[in-house]
PDB file of C-alpha atoms in Angstrom:
ATOM      1  CA  MET A   1     -50.382  15.098  25.098  1.00  0.00           C
ATOM      2  CA  ILE A   2     -49.508  13.387  21.821  1.00  0.00           C
ATOM      3  CA  LYS A   3     -46.026  12.815  21.472  1.00  0.00           C
ATOM      4  CA  ASN A   4     -44.719  12.067  17.610  1.00  0.00           C
ATOM      5  CA  ASN A   5     -48.936  12.402  16.284  1.00  0.00           C
ATOM      6  CA  GLU A   6     -49.284   9.283  17.869  1.00  0.00           C
ATOM      7  CA  ILE A   7     -52.292   8.058  19.661  1.00  0.00           C
ATOM      8  CA  ILE A   8     -51.694   5.093  22.053  1.00  0.00           C
ATOM      9  CA  PHE A   9     -54.396   2.810  23.245  1.00  0.00           C
ATOM     10  CA  ALA A  10     -54.177   1.566  26.686  1.00  0.00           C
ATOM     11  CA  HIS A  11     -55.604  -1.741  27.585  1.00  0.00           C
ATOM     12  CA  SER A  12     -55.340  -5.111  29.543  1.00  0.00           C
ATOM     13  CA  PRO A  13     -53.815  -8.707  27.448  1.00  0.00           C
ATOM     14  CA  ASP A  14     -56.884  -9.546  29.283  1.00  0.00           C
ATOM     15  CA  ALA A  15     -58.944 -11.793  26.326  1.00  0.00           C
ATOM     16  CA  ASP A  16     -61.930  -9.990  25.471  1.00  0.00           C
ATOM     17  CA  ASP A  17     -59.602  -6.897  26.063  1.00  0.00           C
ATOM     18  CA  ALA A  18     -57.119  -8.343  23.646  1.00  0.00           C
ATOM     19  CA  PHE A  19     -59.776  -9.175  20.796  1.00  0.00           C
ATOM     20  CA  MET A  20     -61.416  -5.756  20.991  1.00  0.00           C
ATOM     21  CA  PHE A  21     -58.030  -3.703  19.509  1.00  0.00           C
ATOM     22  CA  TYR A  22     -57.250  -6.653  16.883  1.00  0.00           C
ATOM     23  CA  GLY A  23     -58.674  -4.501  13.908  1.00  0.00           C
ATOM     24  CA  LEU A  24     -56.006  -1.226  15.235  1.00  0.00           C
ATOM     25  CA  ALA A  25     -53.533  -3.767  16.497  1.00  0.00           C
ATOM     26  CA  LYS A  26     -53.165  -5.028  12.861  1.00  0.00           C
ATOM     27  CA  GLU A  27     -53.772  -2.102  11.342  1.00  0.00           C
ATOM     28  CA  VAL A  28     -56.367  -2.362   9.354  1.00  0.00           C
ATOM     29  CA  VAL A  29     -57.714   0.395  10.856  1.00  0.00           C
ATOM     30  CA  LYS A  30     -56.615   4.007  11.565  1.00  0.00           C
ATOM     31  CA  ILE A  31     -56.813   7.286  12.117  1.00  0.00           C
ATOM     32  CA  ASP A  32     -56.464   9.856   9.628  1.00  0.00           C
ATOM     33  CA  ASN A  33     -53.440  11.377   9.978  1.00  0.00           C
ATOM     34  CA  PHE A  34     -51.947   9.751  13.477  1.00  0.00           C
ATOM     35  CA  LYS A  35     -49.848   6.984  14.131  1.00  0.00           C
ATOM     36  CA  ILE A  36     -51.131   4.091  16.456  1.00  0.00           C
ATOM     37  CA  GLY A  37     -49.454   2.745  19.852  1.00  0.00           C
ATOM     38  CA  HIS A  38     -50.619   0.389  22.130  1.00  0.00           C
ATOM     39  CA  LEU A  39     -49.775   0.004  25.832  1.00  0.00           C
ATOM     40  CA  LEU A  40     -50.831  -3.202  27.618  1.00  0.00           C
ATOM     41  CA  ASP A  41     -51.346  -2.970  31.146  1.00  0.00           C
ATOM     42  CA  ASP A  42     -53.672  -5.390  33.700  1.00  0.00           C
ATOM     43  CA  ILE A  43     -56.264  -3.310  34.849  1.00  0.00           C
ATOM     44  CA  GLN A  44     -55.035  -2.509  38.073  1.00  0.00           C
ATOM     45  CA  THR A  45     -52.317  -0.323  36.678  1.00  0.00           C
ATOM     46  CA  LEU A  46     -54.495   1.157  33.768  1.00  0.00           C
ATOM     47  CA  ASN A  47     -57.263   2.444  36.474  1.00  0.00           C
ATOM     48  CA  GLU A  48     -54.218   4.292  38.551  1.00  0.00           C
ATOM     49  CA  LYS A  49     -52.557   5.503  35.741  1.00  0.00           C
ATOM     50  CA  ALA A  50     -56.622   7.208  34.808  1.00  0.00           C
ATOM     51  CA  LEU A  51     -56.949   8.634  38.319  1.00  0.00           C
ATOM     52  CA  LYS A  52     -53.371  10.934  37.506  1.00  0.00           C
ATOM     53  CA  GLY A  53     -54.430  11.468  34.074  1.00  0.00           C
ATOM     54  CA  GLU A  54     -51.761  10.591  32.329  1.00  0.00           C
ATOM     55  CA  LEU A  55     -52.948   7.862  29.879  1.00  0.00           C
ATOM     56  CA  GLN A  56     -54.421   9.227  26.559  1.00  0.00           C
ATOM     57  CA  VAL A  57     -57.053   6.692  25.499  1.00  0.00           C
ATOM     58  CA  THR A  58     -57.724   3.964  28.076  1.00  0.00           C
ATOM     59  CA  ALA A  59     -59.846   0.952  29.541  1.00  0.00           C
ATOM     60  CA  ILE A  60     -61.202   1.696  33.349  1.00  0.00           C
ATOM     61  CA  SER A  61     -63.381  -0.354  35.239  1.00  0.00           C
ATOM     62  CA  ALA A  62     -66.250   0.873  35.568  1.00  0.00           C
ATOM     63  CA  ALA A  63     -66.485   1.918  38.931  1.00  0.00           C
ATOM     64  CA  ASN A  64     -63.062   3.827  38.669  1.00  0.00           C
ATOM     65  CA  TYR A  65     -65.348   6.805  36.874  1.00  0.00           C
ATOM     66  CA  PRO A  66     -66.338   8.757  39.457  1.00  0.00           C
ATOM     67  CA  ASN A  67     -62.738   9.188  40.538  1.00  0.00           C
ATOM     68  CA  ILE A  68     -62.021  10.180  37.261  1.00  0.00           C
ATOM     69  CA  VAL A  69     -65.215  12.280  35.755  1.00  0.00           C
ATOM     70  CA  ASN A  70     -62.476  15.236  35.702  1.00  0.00           C
ATOM     71  CA  ASN A  71     -59.691  14.140  33.011  1.00  0.00           C
ATOM     72  CA  TYR A  72     -62.157  11.799  30.987  1.00  0.00           C
ATOM     73  CA  ARG A  73     -65.564  10.764  28.548  1.00  0.00           C
ATOM     74  CA  ILE A  74     -66.724   7.623  28.247  1.00  0.00           C
ATOM     75  CA  MET A  75     -67.159   6.225  24.754  1.00  0.00           C
ATOM     76  CA  SER A  76     -70.385   5.051  24.110  1.00  0.00           C
ATOM     77  CA  CYS A  77     -68.292   1.306  22.142  1.00  0.00           C
ATOM     78  CA  GLY A  78     -65.747  -0.560  24.026  1.00  0.00           C
ATOM     79  CA  ALA A  79     -67.262  -1.224  27.252  1.00  0.00           C
ATOM     80  CA  SER A  80     -67.544  -5.343  28.607  1.00  0.00           C
ATOM     81  CA  ILE A  81     -71.527  -5.517  30.134  1.00  0.00           C
ATOM     82  CA  GLY A  82     -72.308  -8.631  30.910  1.00  0.00           C
ATOM     83  CA  ARG A  83     -75.722  -9.401  31.024  1.00  0.00           C
ATOM     84  CA  ASN A  84     -77.580 -11.854  34.358  1.00  0.00           C
ATOM     85  CA  TYR A  85     -73.841 -12.440  34.548  1.00  0.00           C
ATOM     86  CA  GLY A  86     -70.435 -10.920  36.138  1.00  0.00           C
ATOM     87  CA  PRO A  87     -67.772 -11.722  38.447  1.00  0.00           C
ATOM     88  CA  ILE A  88     -67.967 -14.784  41.091  1.00  0.00           C
ATOM     89  CA  VAL A  89     -66.979 -15.103  44.496  1.00  0.00           C
ATOM     90  CA  VAL A  90     -65.786 -18.694  45.049  1.00  0.00           C
ATOM     91  CA  SER A  91     -64.645 -20.459  47.825  1.00  0.00           C
ATOM     92  CA  LYS A  92     -62.841 -23.797  48.245  1.00  0.00           C
ATOM     93  CA  LYS A  93     -65.507 -25.481  49.971  1.00  0.00           C
ATOM     94  CA  PRO A  94     -69.134 -25.020  49.866  1.00  0.00           C
ATOM     95  CA  LEU A  95     -70.085 -21.909  51.490  1.00  0.00           C
ATOM     96  CA  LYS A  96     -73.511 -19.599  51.400  1.00  0.00           C
ATOM     97  CA  MET A  97     -72.870 -15.776  52.009  1.00  0.00           C
ATOM     98  CA  ASN A  98     -73.888 -15.273  55.207  1.00  0.00           C
ATOM     99  CA  ASP A  99     -71.008 -17.947  56.182  1.00  0.00           C
ATOM    100  CA  LEU A 100     -68.822 -14.514  54.989  1.00  0.00           C
ATOM    101  CA  ASP A 101     -69.124 -13.151  57.984  1.00  0.00           C
ATOM    102  CA  GLY A 102     -65.907 -12.059  59.586  1.00  0.00           C
ATOM    103  CA  THR A 103     -63.633 -13.363  56.530  1.00  0.00           C
ATOM    104  CA  LYS A 104     -60.972 -12.368  54.373  1.00  0.00           C
ATOM    105  CA  ILE A 105     -62.187 -12.464  51.151  1.00  0.00           C
ATOM    106  CA  ALA A 106     -58.848 -12.103  47.873  1.00  0.00           C
ATOM    107  CA  VAL A 107     -59.969  -8.686  45.367  1.00  0.00           C
ATOM    108  CA  PRO A 108     -59.198  -7.693  42.122  1.00  0.00           C
ATOM    109  CA  GLY A 109     -58.334  -4.388  42.524  1.00  0.00           C
ATOM    110  CA  ILE A 110     -59.747  -1.851  44.649  1.00  0.00           C
ATOM    111  CA  TYR A 111     -60.483   0.057  42.270  1.00  0.00           C
ATOM    112  CA  THR A 112     -62.566  -2.337  40.337  1.00  0.00           C
ATOM    113  CA  THR A 113     -66.147  -2.894  39.798  1.00  0.00           C
ATOM    114  CA  SER A 114     -66.142  -6.549  41.438  1.00  0.00           C
ATOM    115  CA  TRP A 115     -65.359  -4.749  44.850  1.00  0.00           C
ATOM    116  CA  MET A 116     -67.858  -1.925  44.104  1.00  0.00           C
ATOM    117  CA  LEU A 117     -70.836  -4.695  42.919  1.00  0.00           C
ATOM    118  CA  PHE A 118     -69.690  -7.103  46.446  1.00  0.00           C
ATOM    119  CA  GLN A 119     -70.178  -4.066  48.877  1.00  0.00           C
ATOM    120  CA  ILE A 120     -73.235  -2.842  47.117  1.00  0.00           C
ATOM    121  CA  PHE A 121     -74.917  -6.677  47.367  1.00  0.00           C
ATOM    122  CA  CYS A 122     -72.892  -8.469  49.966  1.00  0.00           C
ATOM    123  CA  SER A 123     -73.497  -6.710  53.532  1.00  0.00           C
ATOM    124  CA  ASN A 124     -71.204  -9.046  55.137  1.00  0.00           C
ATOM    125  CA  ASN A 125     -68.460  -8.136  57.645  1.00  0.00           C
ATOM    126  CA  VAL A 126     -65.004  -9.112  55.858  1.00  0.00           C
ATOM    127  CA  THR A 127     -61.347  -8.284  55.717  1.00  0.00           C
ATOM    128  CA  PRO A 128     -60.930  -7.320  52.365  1.00  0.00           C
ATOM    129  CA  LEU A 129     -57.000  -8.422  50.560  1.00  0.00           C
ATOM    130  CA  PHE A 130     -56.382  -6.468  47.586  1.00  0.00           C
ATOM    131  CA  VAL A 131     -54.293  -8.664  45.027  1.00  0.00           C
ATOM    132  CA  ASP A 132     -53.708  -8.538  41.721  1.00  0.00           C
ATOM    133  CA  PHE A 133     -56.309 -10.702  39.292  1.00  0.00           C
ATOM    134  CA  ASP A 134     -54.354 -13.839  38.358  1.00  0.00           C
ATOM    135  CA  GLU A 135     -53.030 -14.170  42.779  1.00  0.00           C
ATOM    136  CA  VAL A 136     -57.364 -14.832  43.570  1.00  0.00           C
ATOM    137  CA  GLU A 137     -57.448 -18.388  41.814  1.00  0.00           C
ATOM    138  CA  ASN A 138     -54.103 -19.124  44.286  1.00  0.00           C
ATOM    139  CA  LEU A 139     -55.021 -17.912  46.906  1.00  0.00           C
ATOM    140  CA  VAL A 140     -58.084 -19.716  47.314  1.00  0.00           C
ATOM    141  CA  GLN A 141     -57.046 -23.042  46.903  1.00  0.00           C
ATOM    142  CA  SER A 142     -54.531 -22.245  49.198  1.00  0.00           C
ATOM    143  CA  GLY A 143     -56.639 -21.010  51.830  1.00  0.00           C
ATOM    144  CA  GLU A 144     -54.619 -18.496  53.006  1.00  0.00           C
ATOM    145  CA  VAL A 145     -58.004 -16.167  52.097  1.00  0.00           C
ATOM    146  CA  ASP A 146     -62.288 -18.070  52.750  1.00  0.00           C
ATOM    147  CA  ALA A 147     -63.214 -16.494  49.125  1.00  0.00           C
ATOM    148  CA  GLY A 148     -61.936 -14.791  46.040  1.00  0.00           C
ATOM    149  CA  ILE A 149     -63.741 -12.627  43.154  1.00  0.00           C
ATOM    150  CA  LEU A 150     -62.700 -13.736  39.736  1.00  0.00           C
ATOM    151  CA  LEU A 151     -62.649 -12.006  37.001  1.00  0.00           C
ATOM    152  CA  HIS A 152     -61.650 -11.962  33.756  1.00  0.00           C
ATOM    153  CA  GLU A 153     -61.451 -16.192  32.604  1.00  0.00           C
ATOM    154  CA  GLY A 154     -61.515 -17.156  36.204  1.00  0.00           C
ATOM    155  CA  GLN A 155     -64.943 -17.294  35.209  1.00  0.00           C
ATOM    156  CA  VAL A 156     -65.397 -19.373  33.470  1.00  0.00           C
ATOM    157  CA  LEU A 157     -62.470 -21.336  34.402  1.00  0.00           C
ATOM    158  CA  TYR A 158     -63.115 -21.328  37.956  1.00  0.00           C
ATOM    159  CA  LYS A 159     -65.121 -25.045  38.083  1.00  0.00           C
ATOM    160  CA  ASP A 160     -60.847 -26.171  36.469  1.00  0.00           C
ATOM    161  CA  TRP A 161     -59.621 -25.422  39.596  1.00  0.00           C
ATOM    162  CA  GLY A 162     -61.801 -27.341  41.733  1.00  0.00           C
ATOM    163  CA  LEU A 163     -63.458 -23.911  43.350  1.00  0.00           C
ATOM    164  CA  LYS A 164     -67.496 -23.092  43.579  1.00  0.00           C
ATOM    165  CA  LYS A 165     -69.458 -20.669  43.839  1.00  0.00           C
ATOM    166  CA  ILE A 166     -70.962 -18.347  46.066  1.00  0.00           C
ATOM    167  CA  ILE A 167     -72.300 -15.757  44.156  1.00  0.00           C
ATOM    168  CA  ASP A 168     -72.532 -14.151  40.999  1.00  0.00           C
ATOM    169  CA  LEU A 169     -72.528 -10.598  41.079  1.00  0.00           C
ATOM    170  CA  GLY A 170     -73.412  -9.698  38.089  1.00  0.00           C
ATOM    171  CA  GLU A 171     -76.210 -11.896  38.623  1.00  0.00           C
ATOM    172  CA  LYS A 172     -77.045 -10.914  41.742  1.00  0.00           C
ATOM    173  CA  TRP A 173     -77.540  -7.219  39.853  1.00  0.00           C
ATOM    174  CA  PHE A 174     -79.684  -8.311  37.207  1.00  0.00           C
ATOM    175  CA  ASN A 175     -82.367  -9.801  39.371  1.00  0.00           C
ATOM    176  CA  HIS A 176     -81.823  -6.234  41.505  1.00  0.00           C
ATOM    177  CA  THR A 177     -82.597  -4.144  38.605  1.00  0.00           C
ATOM    178  CA  GLY A 178     -83.150  -5.475  35.386  1.00  0.00           C
ATOM    179  CA  LEU A 179     -80.410  -4.221  33.670  1.00  0.00           C
ATOM    180  CA  PRO A 180     -76.613  -5.038  32.258  1.00  0.00           C
ATOM    181  CA  ILE A 181     -73.883  -4.684  34.558  1.00  0.00           C
ATOM    182  CA  PRO A 182     -71.781  -2.552  32.449  1.00  0.00           C
ATOM    183  CA  LEU A 183     -67.745  -3.869  34.582  1.00  0.00           C
ATOM    184  CA  GLY A 184     -64.857  -2.118  31.853  1.00  0.00           C
ATOM    185  CA  LEU A 185     -65.141   1.344  29.997  1.00  0.00           C
ATOM    186  CA  ASP A 186     -63.059   2.886  26.932  1.00  0.00           C
ATOM    187  CA  VAL A 187     -62.338   6.510  27.664  1.00  0.00           C
ATOM    188  CA  ILE A 188     -60.604   9.281  26.058  1.00  0.00           C
ATOM    189  CA  ASN A 189     -58.669  12.196  28.062  1.00  0.00           C
ATOM    190  CA  ARG A 190     -60.585  15.796  28.067  1.00  0.00           C
ATOM    191  CA  LYS A 191     -57.525  17.329  26.229  1.00  0.00           C
ATOM    192  CA  PHE A 192     -58.691  15.861  23.196  1.00  0.00           C
ATOM    193  CA  ASP A 193     -61.200  18.377  21.136  1.00  0.00           C
ATOM    194  CA  ASP A 194     -64.951  16.703  19.923  1.00  0.00           C
ATOM    195  CA  ASP A 195     -63.145  15.988  16.615  1.00  0.00           C
ATOM    196  CA  LEU A 196     -60.224  13.953  17.841  1.00  0.00           C
ATOM    197  CA  SER A 197     -62.405  11.927  20.435  1.00  0.00           C
ATOM    198  CA  SER A 198     -65.061  10.866  18.094  1.00  0.00           C
ATOM    199  CA  SER A 199     -62.012  10.413  15.043  1.00  0.00           C
ATOM    200  CA  ILE A 200     -60.821   7.348  18.141  1.00  0.00           C
ATOM    201  CA  ALA A 201     -64.197   5.780  19.678  1.00  0.00           C
ATOM    202  CA  LYS A 202     -64.909   5.780  15.880  1.00  0.00           C
ATOM    203  CA  ALA A 203     -61.441   3.727  15.698  1.00  0.00           C
ATOM    204  CA  LEU A 204     -61.963   1.705  17.856  1.00  0.00           C
ATOM    205  CA  LYS A 205     -65.511   0.578  16.889  1.00  0.00           C
ATOM    206  CA  GLU A 206     -64.423  -0.233  13.764  1.00  0.00           C
ATOM    207  CA  SER A 207     -61.465  -2.531  15.276  1.00  0.00           C
ATOM    208  CA  ILE A 208     -65.301  -4.310  17.358  1.00  0.00           C
ATOM    209  CA  GLU A 209     -66.689  -4.819  14.207  1.00  0.00           C
ATOM    210  CA  TYR A 210     -63.685  -5.922  12.703  1.00  0.00           C
ATOM    211  CA  ALA A 211     -62.831  -8.994  14.600  1.00  0.00           C
ATOM    212  CA  HIS A 212     -66.560  -9.906  15.372  1.00  0.00           C
ATOM    213  CA  ALA A 213     -65.804 -10.577  11.430  1.00  0.00           C
ATOM    214  CA  ASN A 214     -63.098 -11.810  11.549  1.00  0.00           C
ATOM    215  CA  GLU A 215     -64.047 -13.780  15.134  1.00  0.00           C
ATOM    216  CA  ASP A 216     -61.239 -16.485  14.785  1.00  0.00           C
ATOM    217  CA  LYS A 217     -58.148 -15.263  13.980  1.00  0.00           C
ATOM    218  CA  ALA A 218     -58.823 -11.978  16.071  1.00  0.00           C
ATOM    219  CA  LEU A 219     -59.516 -15.263  19.047  1.00  0.00           C
ATOM    220  CA  GLU A 220     -56.141 -16.803  17.933  1.00  0.00           C
ATOM    221  CA  TYR A 221     -54.377 -12.565  18.526  1.00  0.00           C
ATOM    222  CA  ALA A 222     -55.900 -12.470  21.402  1.00  0.00           C
ATOM    223  CA  LEU A 223     -55.106 -16.014  23.329  1.00  0.00           C
ATOM    224  CA  SER A 224     -50.826 -15.117  21.767  1.00  0.00           C
ATOM    225  CA  TYR A 225     -51.460 -13.047  25.799  1.00  0.00           C
ATOM    226  CA  GLY A 226     -50.398 -16.820  27.400  1.00  0.00           C
ATOM    227  CA  ARG A 227     -53.607 -16.694  29.599  1.00  0.00           C
ATOM    228  CA  GLY A 228     -53.638 -20.874  29.734  1.00  0.00           C
ATOM    229  CA  ILE A 229     -57.256 -20.733  27.775  1.00  0.00           C
ATOM    230  CA  SER A 230     -58.181 -23.690  25.636  1.00  0.00           C
ATOM    231  CA  LYS A 231     -59.446 -21.569  22.122  1.00  0.00           C
ATOM    232  CA  GLU A 232     -63.164 -22.867  23.547  1.00  0.00           C
ATOM    233  CA  ASN A 233     -63.164 -21.748  26.242  1.00  0.00           C
ATOM    234  CA  GLY A 234     -61.198 -18.422  25.392  1.00  0.00           C
ATOM    235  CA  ARG A 235     -64.329 -18.288  23.245  1.00  0.00           C
ATOM    236  CA  LYS A 236     -66.941 -18.330  25.536  1.00  0.00           C
ATOM    237  CA  PHE A 237     -65.367 -15.721  28.002  1.00  0.00           C
ATOM    238  CA  VAL A 238     -64.878 -13.139  24.159  1.00  0.00           C
ATOM    239  CA  ARG A 239     -68.840 -14.266  23.862  1.00  0.00           C
ATOM    240  CA  MET A 240     -69.255 -13.086  26.635  1.00  0.00           C
ATOM    241  CA  TYR A 241     -67.715  -9.510  27.077  1.00  0.00           C
ATOM    242  CA  VAL A 242     -67.144  -8.484  23.946  1.00  0.00           C
ATOM    243  CA  ASN A 243     -70.760  -8.377  21.690  1.00  0.00           C
ATOM    244  CA  ALA A 244     -73.658  -5.983  20.960  1.00  0.00           C
ATOM    245  CA  ASP A 245     -73.454  -4.246  24.408  1.00  0.00           C
ATOM    246  CA  THR A 246     -69.579  -3.849  23.322  1.00  0.00           C
ATOM    247  CA  VAL A 247     -69.859  -2.146  20.109  1.00  0.00           C
ATOM    248  CA  ASN A 248     -72.844   0.743  21.441  1.00  0.00           C
ATOM    249  CA  MET A 249     -73.448   1.085  24.989  1.00  0.00           C
ATOM    250  CA  GLY A 250     -77.263   2.483  24.170  1.00  0.00           C
ATOM    251  CA  LYS A 251     -79.399   3.646  26.323  1.00  0.00           C
ATOM    252  CA  GLU A 252     -80.499   0.784  28.857  1.00  0.00           C
ATOM    253  CA  GLY A 253     -75.927   0.736  28.649  1.00  0.00           C
ATOM    254  CA  GLU A 254     -76.144   3.957  29.876  1.00  0.00           C
ATOM    255  CA  ALA A 255     -79.067   3.611  32.131  1.00  0.00           C
ATOM    256  CA  ALA A 256     -77.285   1.082  34.024  1.00  0.00           C
ATOM    257  CA  LEU A 257     -74.146   2.782  34.716  1.00  0.00           C
ATOM    258  CA  LYS A 258     -75.633   5.779  35.853  1.00  0.00           C
ATOM    259  CA  ARG A 259     -77.613   3.121  38.532  1.00  0.00           C
ATOM    260  CA  LEU A 260     -74.673   0.932  39.195  1.00  0.00           C
ATOM    261  CA  PHE A 261     -73.270   4.876  40.471  1.00  0.00           C
ATOM    262  CA  SER A 262     -76.499   5.719  42.350  1.00  0.00           C
ATOM    263  CA  LEU A 263     -76.223   2.072  44.399  1.00  0.00           C
ATOM    264  CA  ALA A 264     -72.890   2.666  44.998  1.00  0.00           C
ATOM    265  CA  PHE A 265     -74.099   6.940  46.792  1.00  0.00           C
ATOM    266  CA  ASP A 266     -77.029   5.663  49.176  1.00  0.00           C
ATOM    267  CA  LYS A 267     -74.198   2.907  49.908  1.00  0.00           C
ATOM    268  CA  GLY A 268     -71.609   5.512  51.330  1.00  0.00           C
ATOM    269  CA  ILE A 269     -69.069   3.833  48.511  1.00  0.00           C
ATOM    270  CA  ILE A 270     -68.624   6.679  46.682  1.00  0.00           C
ATOM    271  CA  ASP A 271     -69.385  10.569  47.417  1.00  0.00           C
ATOM    272  CA  SER A 272     -70.833  11.321  44.712  1.00  0.00           C
ATOM    273  CA  ILE A 273     -72.764  10.786  41.270  1.00  0.00           C
ATOM    274  CA  PRO A 274     -70.430  11.630  38.820  1.00  0.00           C
ATOM    275  CA  GLU A 275     -71.832  13.241  35.361  1.00  0.00           C
ATOM    276  CA  LEU A 276     -71.985  10.742  32.485  1.00  0.00           C
ATOM    277  CA  ASP A 277     -70.320  12.196  29.512  1.00  0.00           C
ATOM    278  CA  PHE A 278     -70.240   9.923  26.665  1.00  0.00           C
ATOM    279  CA  ILE A 279     -69.039  10.296  23.220  1.00  0.00           C
ATOM    280  CA  ARG A 280     -71.662   8.644  21.576  1.00  0.00           C
ATOM    281  CA  VAL A 281     -70.543   6.972  17.761  1.00  0.00           C
TER     282      VAL A 281
END
């Protein structure tokens, strides 16, 4: 599992993920006796690699955890959690939820939490088109699909793109449960022992805290991956998803995750409710 004494952190180049890993990327935060490497990929690719147990430490969609529970444990830090906001369903022209029956909708990955939330709360008979998250905007604008689910920076920029919000799935979740919504998690392969797993989780927590303490520099680093978002919009987005919950999801975050999987099970979206195994730091 460990080659050349190197622990590789896999995460997406999205602004919130890159921001979290700033301290590790700049080698300010270290793990004794180990080198630290980074693997950057889009979240759908990371979800798929996690299914095979290939990754040591990785970001995943929270909705994917039931599929990988046998290979990974959840870190109490590193979660992307929304409080009364989350992925947004958008269209080119004003629509309501009941207008979506019989339509085609662009979905940014079959394993994403956004798709799980849509299935929990939106009983519409839709045809999903699973695409890369950065294709959703253009597909909606071109009329190739009737609606799409926006992740990441799209939640901040959709109005600039001339798109109309149908529903905020995070807001719908909050109104239904009163809980925050865990959208993304960071997980550690079960092949690591408890001591090393704790050291890895502590390093990520320190990296997040370092990024918060050096926000401007961390933000500049996070936005260097060229997603075409302004610094202020980037700051807004990062503050939405890299917050106190990211440092420690706490009992409320853990309860929200359990509720998510319970509702998904009740809807027949997942076959069983996974036992949640946390590395708490």
